[in-house]
Amino acid sequence: MRVRLEFKISTDETTRLLAEILQQQLAAAGIAVTLRSSEFGTFYADVTSGRFEMYALRWIGSNEDPDIFRYALGSDRVPPKGANRGHYANARVDALLADAARRTDEASRAEDFIAVQQILAVDLPTIPLWYPNNEVIHTTRIMGIVPRVDGSFGFLREAGVNRGR
């Protein structure tokens, strides 16, 4: 193997299993991947301080508004000011994100974010490998279940039990 990478993950079992699958797939392509699992505090400290070659982390929530691009990929949002952990920098992306942040018209903002996504599709500063679906199955005794588009489980705060059934 000519390429060797260290892949940092937390101790979360789902992440570990997904990392093992990715490790096997990359090995088939000639890339050796060593998994380094740590408890979440240590893992997250390494990621936010830039001590990684690869890492697996999930976004939960925060995707209701595309302004998340500014936090995650704006060149002025390198930790600790944001989540641009790969130090991505593109002046055109920064200008479009700044323009979108100033606008109040949703159609104009959408134009900016479409242009940002077109640039990101070429630059590939990050590569999302999977997007988990949250499936909700419940009894009719439970009321107020309205899953959120951001994938969070905050809707459970409003759920309740229908004691009449």
Protein backbone atom coordinates (compact mmCIF):
# COMPACT_ATOMS: atom_id res chain seq x y z
CA MET A 1 0.00 0.00 0.00
CA ARG A 2 1.48 3.32 -1.06
CA VAL A 3 -1.02 5.58 0.66
CA ARG A 4 -1.59 5.34 4.39
CA LEU A 5 -4.13 7.40 6.30
CA GLU A 6 -5.26 7.63 9.89
CA PHE A 7 -9.04 7.80 10.32
CA LYS A 8 -10.18 9.27 13.64
CA ILE A 9 -13.55 8.23 15.00
CA SER A 10 -15.40 8.34 18.28
CA THR A 11 -16.38 5.23 20.21
CA ASP A 12 -19.90 5.36 18.75
CA GLU A 13 -20.70 1.86 17.48
CA THR A 14 -22.45 2.96 14.28
CA THR A 15 -19.53 5.20 13.34
CA ARG A 16 -17.07 2.39 14.08
CA LEU A 17 -18.95 -0.04 11.84
CA LEU A 18 -19.18 2.47 9.01
CA ALA A 19 -15.48 3.28 9.39
CA GLU A 20 -14.60 -0.42 9.14
CA ILE A 21 -16.58 -0.68 5.89
CA LEU A 22 -14.81 2.38 4.50
CA GLN A 23 -11.48 0.95 5.62
CA GLN A 24 -12.17 -2.26 3.65
CA GLN A 25 -13.30 -0.35 0.56
CA LEU A 26 -10.23 1.89 0.59
CA ALA A 27 -7.95 -1.12 1.08
CA ALA A 28 -9.40 -2.56 -2.13
CA ALA A 29 -8.30 0.68 -3.83
CA GLY A 30 -4.77 0.38 -2.39
CA ILE A 31 -5.19 2.83 0.49
CA ALA A 32 -4.29 1.60 3.98
CA VAL A 33 -6.45 3.14 6.68
CA THR A 34 -5.72 2.87 10.38
CA LEU A 35 -8.71 3.49 12.64
CA ARG A 36 -8.10 5.55 15.80
CA SER A 37 -11.06 5.47 18.16
CA SER A 38 -11.28 7.83 21.15
CA GLU A 39 -13.92 8.87 23.62
CA PHE A 40 -15.88 11.78 22.18
CA GLY A 41 -14.18 14.61 24.11
CA THR A 42 -10.71 13.62 22.94
CA PHE A 43 -11.90 12.85 19.42
CA TYR A 44 -13.73 16.17 19.05
CA ALA A 45 -10.78 18.13 20.49
CA ASP A 46 -8.53 16.54 17.85
CA VAL A 47 -10.98 17.32 15.05
CA THR A 48 -11.64 20.93 16.05
CA SER A 49 -7.93 21.64 16.47
CA GLY A 50 -7.03 20.12 13.10
CA ARG A 51 -5.21 17.04 14.38
CA PHE A 52 -6.57 14.58 11.80
CA GLU A 53 -6.07 13.19 8.33
CA MET A 54 -9.62 11.83 8.07
CA TYR A 55 -12.48 11.86 10.52
CA ALA A 56 -16.13 10.89 10.70
CA LEU A 57 -18.56 13.28 12.31
CA ARG A 58 -22.29 13.75 11.82
CA TRP A 59 -24.27 16.96 11.53
CA ILE A 60 -27.41 16.80 13.61
CA GLY A 61 -29.62 19.78 12.98
CA SER A 62 -28.30 23.07 11.59
CA ASN A 63 -29.28 22.24 8.04
CA GLU A 64 -32.57 24.11 7.92
CA ASP A 65 -30.87 27.14 6.32
CA PRO A 66 -28.07 26.94 3.75
CA ASP A 67 -26.17 29.61 5.71
CA ILE A 68 -24.55 26.60 7.37
CA PHE A 69 -22.13 26.76 4.41
CA ARG A 70 -20.63 29.94 5.85
CA TYR A 71 -20.01 28.27 9.24
CA ALA A 72 -18.61 25.09 7.67
CA LEU A 73 -16.69 26.42 4.66
CA GLY A 74 -16.14 30.17 4.95
CA SER A 75 -12.42 30.92 4.91
CA ASP A 76 -12.86 33.06 8.05
CA ARG A 77 -14.51 30.14 9.88
CA VAL A 78 -11.47 28.01 10.68
CA PRO A 79 -11.73 26.70 14.26
CA PRO A 80 -12.31 28.03 16.83
CA LYS A 81 -14.45 30.52 14.84
CA GLY A 82 -16.34 27.84 12.93
CA ALA A 83 -16.20 24.37 11.45
CA ASN A 84 -13.96 24.90 8.41
CA ARG A 85 -11.63 22.21 9.72
CA GLY A 86 -10.01 21.54 6.36
CA HIS A 87 -9.06 25.24 5.99
CA TYR A 88 -10.95 25.49 2.68
CA ALA A 89 -10.54 28.91 1.06
CA ASN A 90 -12.23 30.22 -2.08
CA ALA A 91 -12.70 33.98 -2.49
CA ARG A 92 -15.71 33.54 -4.80
CA VAL A 93 -17.44 31.25 -2.29
CA ASP A 94 -16.72 33.76 0.50
CA ALA A 95 -18.20 36.61 -1.59
CA LEU A 96 -21.34 34.61 -2.42
CA LEU A 97 -21.82 33.58 1.22
CA ALA A 98 -21.40 37.18 2.40
CA ASP A 99 -23.90 38.35 -0.22
CA ALA A 100 -26.42 35.67 0.82
CA ALA A 101 -26.02 36.67 4.49
CA ARG A 102 -26.92 40.29 3.64
CA ARG A 103 -29.95 39.47 1.51
CA THR A 104 -33.47 39.18 2.86
CA ASP A 105 -35.10 38.01 -0.38
CA GLU A 106 -35.17 34.19 -0.40
CA ALA A 107 -34.99 33.94 -4.21
CA SER A 108 -31.80 36.06 -4.29
CA ARG A 109 -30.29 34.05 -1.45
CA ALA A 110 -31.13 30.86 -3.34
CA GLU A 111 -29.19 32.12 -6.38
CA ASP A 112 -26.12 32.70 -4.21
CA PHE A 113 -26.37 29.29 -2.55
CA ILE A 114 -26.86 27.54 -5.91
CA ALA A 115 -23.68 29.21 -7.17
CA VAL A 116 -21.87 28.14 -3.97
CA GLN A 117 -22.97 24.54 -4.43
CA GLN A 118 -21.81 24.53 -8.05
CA ILE A 119 -18.34 25.67 -6.96
CA LEU A 120 -18.25 23.14 -4.11
CA ALA A 121 -19.21 20.35 -6.52
CA VAL A 122 -15.98 21.09 -8.42
CA ASP A 123 -13.69 21.95 -5.48
CA LEU A 124 -14.92 19.08 -3.23
CA PRO A 125 -13.62 20.51 0.06
CA THR A 126 -15.59 17.80 1.86
CA ILE A 127 -17.05 14.55 0.65
CA PRO A 128 -20.23 13.43 2.42
CA LEU A 129 -20.07 9.64 2.41
CA TRP A 130 -23.53 8.86 3.72
CA TYR A 131 -26.69 10.50 4.94
CA PRO A 132 -28.63 8.50 7.50
CA ASN A 133 -32.40 8.48 7.33
CA ASN A 134 -34.27 8.73 10.60
CA GLU A 135 -37.26 6.45 10.42
CA VAL A 136 -39.95 6.93 13.04
CA ILE A 137 -42.28 4.07 13.93
CA HIS A 138 -44.67 4.50 16.81
CA THR A 139 -47.93 3.29 18.25
CA THR A 140 -51.09 5.34 17.74
CA ARG A 141 -51.06 5.89 21.53
CA ILE A 142 -48.22 8.36 21.01
CA MET A 143 -49.33 11.78 19.80
CA GLY A 144 -47.45 14.80 18.48
CA ILE A 145 -44.86 12.91 16.48
CA VAL A 146 -43.73 15.25 13.70
CA PRO A 147 -40.22 14.36 12.49
CA ARG A 148 -38.01 17.33 11.64
CA VAL A 149 -36.23 17.81 8.35
CA ASP A 150 -32.94 18.50 10.14
CA GLY A 151 -32.75 14.93 11.46
CA SER A 152 -32.86 15.99 15.11
CA PHE A 153 -35.04 14.31 17.69
CA GLY A 154 -36.28 17.55 19.25
CA PHE A 155 -39.83 16.65 18.23
CA LEU A 156 -39.88 14.18 21.11
CA ARG A 157 -40.25 17.14 23.52
CA GLU A 158 -43.74 17.74 22.12
CA ALA A 159 -44.78 14.09 21.98
CA GLY A 160 -47.26 12.73 24.43
CA VAL A 161 -49.27 9.65 25.33
CA ASN A 162 -52.95 9.42 24.45
CA ARG A 163 -54.25 7.70 27.56
CA GLY A 164 -57.69 7.15 26.02
CA ARG A 165 -56.48 4.39 23.72
